[in-house]
Amino acid sequence: MTKVLVATEKPFAAAAVNGIREVVENAGYELVLLEKYTDKADLLKAVADVDGLIIRSDKVDAEVLDAAKNLKIVVRAGAGYDNIDLKAATEHNVVAENTPGQNSNAVAELVFGMTVMAARNMYSGTSGFELKGKHIGIQAFGQVGRNVARIAKGFGMDVEALDPYCPDSAMEEAGVKPVHSTEELYKNNLFVSIHIPATKETIGSIGYDLINLMPKGGVLINTARKEVIDEEGLARVLNDRPDLKYVADVKPGNAEMLEEKFAGRVFFTPKKMGAQTAEANINAGIAAANQVVAFIRDGVDRFRVN
Ligand code: 3PG
C-alpha cells in the first residue's frame, strides 16, 4: 500500500492533520504520523518504506533520502525549501515541492504583531509611536510581501518594495512604490520587513552597512530566515545606534547576547511561529497532501522546485 508520512518536529494543528488524513485516505493511501520527534534516527526509521513525505522546516538531507528507499516526492508544507537538499533529492530521483502562498497571510499578520510591539517599546508602558503615516519597506514582493503591503495600507502606512524578480507595474497596481536597491530601501524606511529566501546570494547579506542606513528610530523586522542576517554586523550596529530595534521570528545564533545587551530593543519568538496558525496549517498541510496525491497518482508536479 502507498504510504505517506507527515514528519513534523513542530506539529500541525489537529484540524490540519485531519484534513491531510482525509486527502491521503480518500486516495486509498495510508497516512503515517511522526510528530515532535527530537532524534533524527526516528525520522530515518519512519521514512524507510514511505512513498510520499510531508514536512515543515524538517531537514531532508542526503542521509534521510538514502534511508527513504521508496520515496518519490517530498512536499515542504510552506514557502521556504532551504531545509531540503535539492541536489540530493534530484540524485535520489525524488521530486521536491513547496506550497507557495498557503501560509503567507499568517506570516504577514505576525509581521504587524511584532511591528506594533516594537513601535510601542515592547509594551513597556513608555510612550511609543503609531504606524499611520510611517514608511515601511518590504524586501521581496512575493506572497508574504504582498500580504504585508495589504495590511500596511490598512494601517495607513506608505509602502515601498524591492524585488528584482517582480515588475514595477505589479507593485504599482498594489499601491506600492518600487525601489531598485537595498540601500534605497533601508535609507527610505523607518520599518523594513525582510521576506527574502535563504540562498547562496542572500545569506549574510544584511549587515552593518545596510542597517546603519535606516532612519533614526528604525525597526528591522525579520520573519524570513536568520541566515540572511550578518549577526556580527547586526550586533555592532545595535551597539553603535541605540535608536534601532530588531524583532525577529527567527532567533539569531547570538540571541542571548543581544537580549542581554540590547534589552527592550530586540525581540525573538521562542520558536518560529509565523506560519503557526490553524488556518496556515490547514492551507499548507492540505495543499501538500493534494500535491503528494497528484504526483503519485497522476504525475503532476506543478510546484516542483528541483
Ligand atoms: C515557511 O517557509 O513557509 C515558513 O518559514 C514556515 O515554516 P514552518 O512550517 O516551519 O513554521
Coordinates of N, CA, C and O in Angstrom, one line a residue, residues 112-272:
F112 N 3.1 42.4 11.7 CA 2.5 43.5 12.3 C 2.3 43.3 13.8 O 2.4 44.3 14.6
G113 N 2.2 42.1 14.2 CA 2.2 41.8 15.7 C 3.5 42.3 16.3 O 3.5 43.0 17.3
M114 N 4.6 42.1 15.6 CA 5.9 42.5 16.1 C 6.2 43.9 15.8 O 6.9 44.6 16.6
T115 N 5.6 44.4 14.7 CA 5.9 45.9 14.4 C 5.2 46.8 15.4 O 5.8 47.7 15.9
V116 N 4.0 46.5 15.7 CA 3.3 47.3 16.7 C 4.0 47.2 18.1 O 4.2 48.2 18.8
M117 N 4.4 46.0 18.4 CA 5.2 45.8 19.7 C 6.4 46.6 19.7 O 6.7 47.3 20.7
A118 N 7.2 46.7 18.6 CA 8.4 47.5 18.6 C 8.0 49.0 18.7 O 8.7 49.7 19.4
A119 N 7.0 49.4 18.0 CA 6.6 50.8 18.0 C 6.1 51.2 19.3 O 6.2 52.4 19.7
R120 N 5.6 50.3 20.1 CA 5.1 50.6 21.5 C 6.1 50.2 22.5 O 5.8 49.8 23.7
N121 N 7.4 50.2 22.1 CA 8.5 49.9 23.0 C 8.4 48.6 23.8 O 8.5 48.6 25.0
M122 N 8.0 47.6 23.1 CA 7.9 46.2 23.6 C 6.8 46.2 24.7 O 7.0 45.4 25.7
Y123 N 5.8 47.0 24.6 CA 4.7 47.1 25.6 C 5.3 47.3 27.0 O 4.8 46.7 28.0
S124 N 6.3 48.2 27.1 CA 6.9 48.5 28.4 C 6.1 49.5 29.2 O 6.4 49.8 30.4
G125 N 5.1 50.2 28.6 CA 4.4 51.2 29.3 C 4.9 52.6 29.0 O 4.2 53.6 29.3
T126 N 6.0 52.7 28.3 CA 6.5 54.0 27.9 C 5.8 54.5 26.6 O 5.2 53.7 25.9
S127 N 6.0 55.8 26.3 CA 5.3 56.3 25.1 C 6.0 55.9 23.8 O 7.2 56.1 23.7
G128 N 5.2 55.3 23.0 CA 5.7 54.8 21.7 C 5.2 55.7 20.5 O 5.0 56.9 20.7
F129 N 5.1 55.1 19.4 CA 4.5 55.9 18.2 C 3.6 55.0 17.4 O 3.6 53.7 17.6
E130 N 2.9 55.6 16.5 CA 1.9 54.9 15.7 C 2.4 54.6 14.3 O 3.4 55.2 13.8
L131 N 1.8 53.6 13.7 CA 2.2 53.2 12.3 C 1.7 54.1 11.2 O 2.3 54.3 10.2
K132 N 0.5 54.7 11.5 CA -0.1 55.5 10.5 C 0.8 56.6 10.0 O 1.4 57.3 10.8
G133 N 0.9 56.7 8.7 CA 1.8 57.8 8.1 C 3.3 57.5 8.1 O 4.1 58.2 7.5
K134 N 3.7 56.3 8.6 CA 5.1 56.0 8.6 C 5.4 55.1 7.4 O 4.5 54.6 6.7
H135 N 6.7 55.1 7.1 CA 7.2 54.4 5.9 C 7.6 52.9 6.2 O 8.4 52.7 7.1
I136 N 7.1 52.0 5.4 CA 7.6 50.6 5.5 C 8.2 50.1 4.2 O 7.6 50.3 3.2
G137 N 9.3 49.5 4.3 CA 10.0 48.9 3.1 C 9.9 47.4 3.2 O 10.2 46.8 4.2
I138 N 9.5 46.8 2.0 CA 9.3 45.4 2.0 C 10.4 44.8 1.1 O 10.5 45.1 -0.1
Q139 N 11.2 43.9 1.7 CA 12.4 43.4 1.0 C 11.9 42.0 0.4 O 11.9 41.0 1.1
A140 N 11.5 42.0 -0.8 CA 11.0 40.9 -1.6 C 9.5 41.0 -1.6 O 8.8 40.8 -0.6
F141 N 8.9 41.1 -2.8 CA 7.5 41.3 -3.0 C 6.9 40.0 -3.5 O 6.2 39.9 -4.6
G142 N 7.1 38.9 -2.7 CA 6.5 37.6 -3.1 C 5.1 37.6 -2.3 O 4.5 38.6 -2.0
Q143 N 4.7 36.3 -2.0 CA 3.4 36.2 -1.4 C 3.3 36.8 -0.1 O 2.3 37.5 0.3
V144 N 4.3 36.7 0.8 CA 4.3 37.3 2.1 C 4.4 38.8 2.0 O 3.6 39.5 2.6
G145 N 5.3 39.2 1.1 CA 5.5 40.7 1.0 C 4.2 41.4 0.5 O 3.9 42.5 1.0
R146 N 3.5 40.7 -0.4 CA 2.2 41.3 -0.9 C 1.2 41.4 0.2 O 0.4 42.4 0.3
N147 N 1.1 40.4 1.1 CA 0.2 40.5 2.2 C 0.6 41.6 3.2 O -0.2 42.2 3.8
V148 N 1.9 41.7 3.4 CA 2.4 42.8 4.3 C 2.0 44.1 3.8 O 1.6 45.0 4.5
A149 N 2.1 44.3 2.4 CA 1.7 45.6 1.8 C 0.3 45.9 2.0 O -0.1 47.0 2.4
R150 N -0.6 44.8 1.8 CA -2.0 45.0 2.0 C -2.3 45.4 3.4 O -3.1 46.4 3.7
I151 N -1.7 44.8 4.4 CA -2.0 45.1 5.8 C -1.5 46.5 6.2 O -2.1 47.3 6.9
A152 N -0.3 46.8 5.7 CA 0.4 48.1 5.9 C -0.5 49.2 5.4 O -0.7 50.3 6.1
K153 N -1.2 49.0 4.3 CA -2.1 50.1 3.8 C -3.2 50.3 4.7 O -3.7 51.4 4.9
G154 N -3.7 49.2 5.3 CA -4.8 49.3 6.3 C -4.4 50.1 7.5 O -5.2 50.8 8.1
F155 N -3.1 50.1 7.9 CA -2.6 50.9 9.0 C -2.4 52.4 8.5 O -2.0 53.2 9.3
G156 N -2.5 52.6 7.2 CA -2.3 54.0 6.7 C -0.8 54.3 6.5 O -0.4 55.4 6.6
M157 N 0.0 53.2 6.2 CA 1.4 53.4 6.1 C 1.8 53.7 4.6 O 1.0 53.3 3.7
D158 N 2.9 54.3 4.3 CA 3.4 54.4 3.0 C 4.3 53.2 2.7 O 5.2 52.9 3.5
V159 N 4.1 52.6 1.6 CA 4.7 51.3 1.4 C 5.7 51.3 0.1 O 5.3 51.8 -0.9
E160 N 6.9 50.8 0.4 CA 7.9 50.7 -0.7 C 8.3 49.2 -0.8 O 8.2 48.5 0.3
A161 N 8.7 48.8 -1.9 CA 9.2 47.4 -2.0 C 10.3 47.3 -3.0 O 10.4 48.0 -3.9
L162 N 11.2 46.3 -2.7 CA 12.3 46.0 -3.6 C 12.2 44.5 -4.0 O 12.1 43.6 -3.1
D163 N 12.2 44.2 -5.3 CA 12.2 42.9 -5.7 C 12.6 42.8 -7.2 O 11.8 43.1 -8.1
P164 N 13.9 42.4 -7.4 CA 14.3 42.4 -8.8 C 13.6 41.4 -9.7 O 13.7 41.5 -10.9
Y165 N 12.9 40.5 -9.1 CA 12.1 39.5 -9.9 C 10.7 39.9 -10.1 O 9.9 39.1 -10.7
C166 N 10.3 41.0 -9.6 CA 8.9 41.4 -9.8 C 8.8 42.8 -10.6 O 9.5 43.7 -10.2
P167 N 8.0 42.8 -11.6 CA 7.9 44.1 -12.4 C 7.3 45.2 -11.5 O 6.5 45.0 -10.7
D168 N 7.8 46.4 -11.8 CA 7.4 47.6 -11.1 C 5.8 47.7 -11.2 O 5.2 48.1 -10.2
S169 N 5.3 47.4 -12.3 CA 3.8 47.5 -12.5 C 3.0 46.7 -11.5 O 2.0 47.2 -11.0
A170 N 3.5 45.5 -11.1 CA 2.8 44.7 -10.1 C 2.8 45.4 -8.8 O 1.8 45.3 -8.0
M171 N 3.9 46.1 -8.4 CA 3.9 46.8 -7.2 C 3.0 48.0 -7.2 O 2.2 48.3 -6.3
E172 N 3.1 48.7 -8.4 CA 2.3 50.0 -8.5 C 0.8 49.7 -8.5 O 0.0 50.4 -7.9
E173 N 0.4 48.5 -9.1 CA -1.0 48.1 -9.0 C -1.5 47.9 -7.6 O -2.7 48.1 -7.3
A174 N -0.6 47.5 -6.7 CA -0.9 47.3 -5.3 C -0.7 48.5 -4.5 O -0.8 48.5 -3.2
G175 N -0.4 49.7 -5.1 CA -0.3 50.9 -4.4 C 1.1 51.0 -3.7 O 1.2 51.7 -2.7
V176 N 2.1 50.3 -4.2 CA 3.4 50.2 -3.6 C 4.4 50.9 -4.5 O 4.4 50.6 -5.7
K177 N 5.3 51.7 -3.9 CA 6.3 52.3 -4.7 C 7.5 51.4 -4.9 O 8.1 50.9 -3.9
P178 N 7.9 51.1 -6.1 CA 9.1 50.2 -6.3 C 10.4 51.0 -6.0 O 10.5 52.1 -6.4
V179 N 11.3 50.3 -5.4 CA 12.7 50.9 -5.3 C 13.6 49.9 -5.9 O 13.2 48.7 -6.0
H180 N 14.8 50.3 -6.2 CA 15.6 49.4 -7.0 C 17.0 49.1 -6.4 O 17.8 48.5 -7.1
S181 N 17.2 49.4 -5.2 CA 18.4 49.0 -4.5 C 18.1 48.8 -3.0 O 17.2 49.4 -2.4
T182 N 18.9 47.9 -2.4 CA 18.6 47.6 -0.9 C 19.0 48.9 -0.2 O 18.3 49.2 0.8
E183 N 20.0 49.6 -0.6 CA 20.4 50.8 0.1 C 19.3 51.8 0.1 O 19.0 52.4 1.2
E184 N 18.6 52.0 -1.0 CA 17.5 52.9 -1.1 C 16.4 52.4 -0.1 O 15.8 53.2 0.6
L185 N 16.1 51.1 -0.1 CA 15.0 50.6 0.7 C 15.3 50.9 2.2 O 14.4 51.3 3.0
Y186 N 16.5 50.6 2.6 CA 16.9 50.8 4.1 C 16.9 52.3 4.4 O 16.6 52.6 5.6
K187 N 17.4 53.1 3.5 CA 17.5 54.5 3.8 C 16.2 55.2 3.9 O 16.0 56.1 4.7
N188 N 15.2 54.8 3.1 CA 13.9 55.5 3.0 C 12.9 55.1 4.1 O 12.0 55.8 4.3
N189 N 13.1 54.0 4.7 CA 12.0 53.4 5.5 C 12.4 53.3 7.0 O 13.4 52.7 7.4
L190 N 11.4 53.7 7.8 CA 11.5 53.6 9.3 C 11.4 52.1 9.7 O 12.1 51.7 10.6
F191 N 10.6 51.4 8.9 CA 10.4 50.0 9.1 C 10.9 49.2 7.9 O 10.5 49.7 6.8
V192 N 11.6 48.2 8.1 CA 11.9 47.3 6.9 C 11.6 45.9 7.3 O 12.0 45.4 8.4
S193 N 10.8 45.2 6.4 CA 10.4 43.9 6.7 C 11.0 43.0 5.7 O 10.8 43.2 4.5
I194 N 11.7 42.0 6.2 CA 12.5 41.1 5.3 C 11.7 39.9 4.9 O 11.2 39.1 5.7
H195 N 11.7 39.6 3.6 CA 11.0 38.4 3.0 C 11.8 37.7 1.9 O 11.2 37.1 1.0
I196 N 13.1 37.8 2.0 CA 13.9 37.1 1.0 C 14.2 35.7 1.5 O 14.2 35.4 2.7
P197 N 14.3 34.8 0.5 CA 14.7 33.4 1.0 C 16.2 33.3 1.3 O 16.9 34.2 1.0
A198 N 16.5 32.2 2.0 CA 18.0 32.0 2.3 C 18.6 31.3 1.1 O 18.3 30.1 0.9
T199 N 19.4 32.0 0.4 CA 20.1 31.3 -0.8 C 21.6 31.7 -0.7 O 22.0 32.6 0.1
K200 N 22.4 31.1 -1.6 CA 23.8 31.5 -1.6 C 24.0 33.0 -1.7 O 24.9 33.5 -1.1
E201 N 23.1 33.7 -2.5 CA 23.3 35.1 -2.7 C 22.8 35.9 -1.5 O 23.3 37.0 -1.3
T202 N 21.9 35.4 -0.7 CA 21.3 36.3 0.3 C 21.9 36.0 1.7 O 21.7 36.8 2.6
I203 N 22.5 34.8 1.9 CA 23.0 34.5 3.3 C 24.0 35.5 3.7 O 24.9 35.9 3.0
G204 N 23.8 36.1 4.9 CA 24.7 37.1 5.4 C 24.6 38.4 4.7 O 25.5 39.3 4.9
S205 N 23.6 38.7 3.9 CA 23.6 39.9 3.1 C 23.1 41.1 3.8 O 23.3 42.2 3.3
I206 N 22.5 41.0 5.0 CA 22.0 42.2 5.7 C 22.9 42.4 6.9 O 22.8 41.6 7.9
G207 N 23.7 43.4 6.8 CA 24.7 43.6 7.9 C 24.8 45.1 8.3 O 23.9 45.9 8.1
Y208 N 25.9 45.4 8.9 CA 26.1 46.7 9.5 C 25.8 47.9 8.5 O 25.0 48.7 8.8
D209 N 26.4 47.8 7.4 CA 26.3 49.0 6.5 C 24.9 49.3 6.0 O 24.4 50.4 6.0
L210 N 24.2 48.2 5.7 CA 22.8 48.3 5.3 C 21.9 48.8 6.4 O 21.1 49.8 6.3
I211 N 22.0 48.2 7.6 CA 21.1 48.5 8.7 C 21.4 49.9 9.2 O 20.5 50.7 9.5
N212 N 22.6 50.3 9.1 CA 23.0 51.6 9.5 C 22.5 52.8 8.7 O 22.4 53.9 9.1
L213 N 21.9 52.4 7.5 CA 21.3 53.4 6.6 C 19.9 53.8 7.1 O 19.3 54.8 6.7
M214 N 19.4 52.9 8.0 CA 18.0 53.2 8.4 C 17.8 54.5 9.2 O 18.7 55.0 9.9
P215 N 16.7 55.2 9.0 CA 16.4 56.5 9.7 C 16.4 56.3 11.2 O 16.3 55.2 11.7
K216 N 16.6 57.4 11.9 CA 16.6 57.4 13.4 C 15.3 56.7 13.9 O 14.2 57.0 13.4
G217 N 15.5 55.8 14.8 CA 14.3 55.1 15.3 C 13.9 53.8 14.5 O 12.8 53.3 14.8
G218 N 14.7 53.5 13.5 CA 14.3 52.4 12.6 C 14.1 51.0 13.3 O 14.7 50.7 14.3
V219 N 13.2 50.3 12.7 CA 12.9 48.9 13.2 C 13.0 47.9 12.1 O 12.4 48.1 11.0
L220 N 13.9 46.9 12.3 CA 14.1 45.9 11.3 C 13.3 44.7 11.7 O 13.4 44.2 12.9
I221 N 12.5 44.1 10.8 CA 11.6 43.0 11.2 C 12.0 41.8 10.3 O 11.9 41.9 9.1
N222 N 12.3 40.7 10.9 CA 12.7 39.5 10.1 C 11.8 38.3 10.4 O 12.0 37.7 11.5
T223 N 10.9 38.0 9.5 CA 10.1 36.8 9.6 C 10.6 35.8 8.5 O 9.8 34.9 8.2
A224 N 11.7 36.0 8.0 CA 12.2 35.2 6.9 C 13.1 34.1 7.4 O 12.6 33.1 7.9
R225 N 14.4 34.3 7.3 CA 15.4 33.3 7.8 C 16.5 34.0 8.5 O 16.9 35.1 8.1
K226 N 17.0 33.4 9.6 CA 18.0 34.0 10.4 C 19.3 34.1 9.6 O 20.1 35.1 9.7
E227 N 19.5 33.2 8.7 CA 20.7 33.1 7.9 C 21.0 34.4 7.0 O 22.1 34.6 6.6
V228 N 19.9 35.1 6.7 CA 20.1 36.3 5.8 C 20.8 37.4 6.5 O 21.3 38.4 5.9
I229 N 20.8 37.4 7.8 CA 21.5 38.4 8.6 C 22.9 38.1 8.9 O 23.3 37.0 9.3
D230 N 23.8 39.1 8.8 CA 25.1 39.0 9.3 C 25.1 39.4 10.7 O 25.0 40.6 11.1
E231 N 25.1 38.4 11.6 CA 24.8 38.6 13.0 C 25.8 39.4 13.7 O 25.5 40.2 14.7
E232 N 27.0 39.3 13.3 CA 28.1 40.1 14.0 C 27.8 41.6 13.6 O 27.9 42.5 14.5
G233 N 27.5 41.8 12.3 CA 27.2 43.2 11.9 C 26.0 43.8 12.6 O 25.9 45.0 12.9
L234 N 25.0 42.9 12.8 CA 23.8 43.3 13.5 C 24.1 43.8 14.9 O 23.6 44.8 15.4
A235 N 24.9 43.0 15.6 CA 25.3 43.3 17.0 C 26.0 44.6 17.0 O 25.8 45.5 17.9
R236 N 26.9 44.8 16.1 CA 27.7 46.1 16.0 C 26.8 47.3 15.8 O 26.9 48.3 16.4
V237 N 25.9 47.2 14.8 CA 25.0 48.3 14.5 C 24.1 48.6 15.7 O 23.8 49.8 16.0
L238 N 23.6 47.6 16.4 CA 22.7 47.9 17.5 C 23.5 48.6 18.6 O 23.0 49.4 19.4
N239 N 24.8 48.2 18.7 CA 25.6 48.9 19.7 C 25.9 50.4 19.3 O 25.8 51.2 20.2
D240 N 26.2 50.6 18.1 CA 26.5 52.0 17.6 C 25.3 52.9 17.5 O 25.4 54.1 17.5
R241 N 24.1 52.2 17.3 CA 22.9 53.0 17.0 C 21.8 52.7 18.1 O 21.0 51.8 17.8
P242 N 21.9 53.3 19.2 CA 20.9 52.9 20.3 C 19.5 53.2 19.9 O 18.6 52.9 20.7
D243 N 19.2 53.9 18.8 CA 17.9 54.2 18.4 C 17.2 53.0 17.6 O 16.0 53.0 17.4
L244 N 18.0 52.1 17.2 CA 17.5 51.0 16.3 C 16.9 49.8 17.1 O 17.4 49.5 18.2
K245 N 15.9 49.1 16.5 CA 15.4 47.9 17.1 C 15.4 46.8 16.1 O 15.3 47.0 14.9
Y246 N 15.5 45.5 16.6 CA 15.4 44.4 15.7 C 14.5 43.3 16.3 O 14.6 42.9 17.5
V247 N 13.4 43.0 15.5 CA 12.5 42.0 16.0 C 12.4 40.9 15.0 O 12.4 41.1 13.8
A248 N 12.4 39.6 15.5 CA 12.6 38.5 14.5 C 11.8 37.3 15.0 O 11.7 37.0 16.2
D249 N 11.2 36.6 14.0 CA 10.6 35.3 14.2 C 11.6 34.2 14.1 O 11.2 33.0 14.1
V250 N 12.8 34.5 14.0 CA 13.8 33.5 13.8 C 15.0 33.9 14.7 O 15.7 34.8 14.4
K251 N 15.1 33.2 15.8 CA 16.1 33.5 16.8 C 17.5 33.5 16.2 O 17.9 32.5 15.6
P252 N 18.2 34.6 16.4 CA 19.6 34.6 15.8 C 20.5 33.7 16.7 O 20.2 33.4 17.8
G253 N 21.7 33.3 16.1 CA 22.6 32.5 16.8 C 23.1 33.2 18.1 O 23.4 32.5 19.1
N254 N 23.2 34.5 18.0 CA 23.7 35.3 19.2 C 22.5 35.9 20.0 O 22.7 37.0 20.6
A255 N 21.4 35.2 20.0 CA 20.2 35.8 20.6 C 20.4 36.2 22.1 O 20.0 37.3 22.5
E256 N 21.0 35.3 22.9 CA 21.2 35.6 24.3 C 22.0 36.8 24.6 O 21.6 37.7 25.4
M257 N 23.1 37.0 23.8 CA 23.9 38.1 24.0 C 23.1 39.4 23.6 O 23.2 40.4 24.3
L258 N 22.4 39.3 22.5 CA 21.6 40.5 22.0 C 20.6 40.9 23.0 O 20.4 42.1 23.4
E259 N 19.9 39.8 23.6 CA 18.8 40.1 24.6 C 19.4 40.8 25.8 O 18.7 41.6 26.4
E260 N 20.5 40.3 26.2 CA 21.1 40.9 27.4 C 21.6 42.3 27.2 O 21.4 43.2 28.0
K261 N 22.3 42.5 26.1 CA 23.0 43.8 25.8 C 22.0 44.8 25.3 O 22.2 46.0 25.6
F262 N 21.0 44.4 24.6 CA 20.0 45.4 24.0 C 18.6 45.2 24.5 O 17.7 45.2 23.7
A263 N 18.5 44.9 25.8 CA 17.1 44.6 26.3 C 16.2 45.8 26.0 O 16.6 47.0 26.1
G264 N 15.0 45.4 25.6 CA 14.0 46.4 25.2 C 14.1 46.9 23.8 O 13.2 47.6 23.3
R265 N 15.1 46.4 23.1 CA 15.3 46.8 21.7 C 15.3 45.6 20.7 O 15.3 45.8 19.5
V266 N 15.3 44.4 21.3 CA 15.2 43.3 20.5 C 14.2 42.3 21.0 O 13.8 42.3 22.2
F267 N 13.6 41.6 20.1 CA 12.6 40.5 20.5 C 12.7 39.4 19.5 O 12.8 39.5 18.3
F268 N 12.7 38.2 20.1 CA 12.7 36.9 19.3 C 11.7 36.0 19.8 O 11.5 35.7 21.0
T269 N 10.9 35.4 18.9 CA 9.9 34.4 19.2 C 10.7 33.1 19.7 O 11.8 32.9 19.2
P270 N 10.2 32.4 20.7 CA 10.9 31.2 21.2 C 11.1 30.1 20.1 O 12.1 29.4 20.1
K271 N 10.2 30.1 19.2 CA 10.2 29.1 18.1 C 9.6 29.7 16.9 O 8.7 30.6 17.1
K272 N 10.0 29.4 15.7 CA 9.5 30.0 14.5 C 8.0 29.8 14.5 O 7.5 28.7 14.5

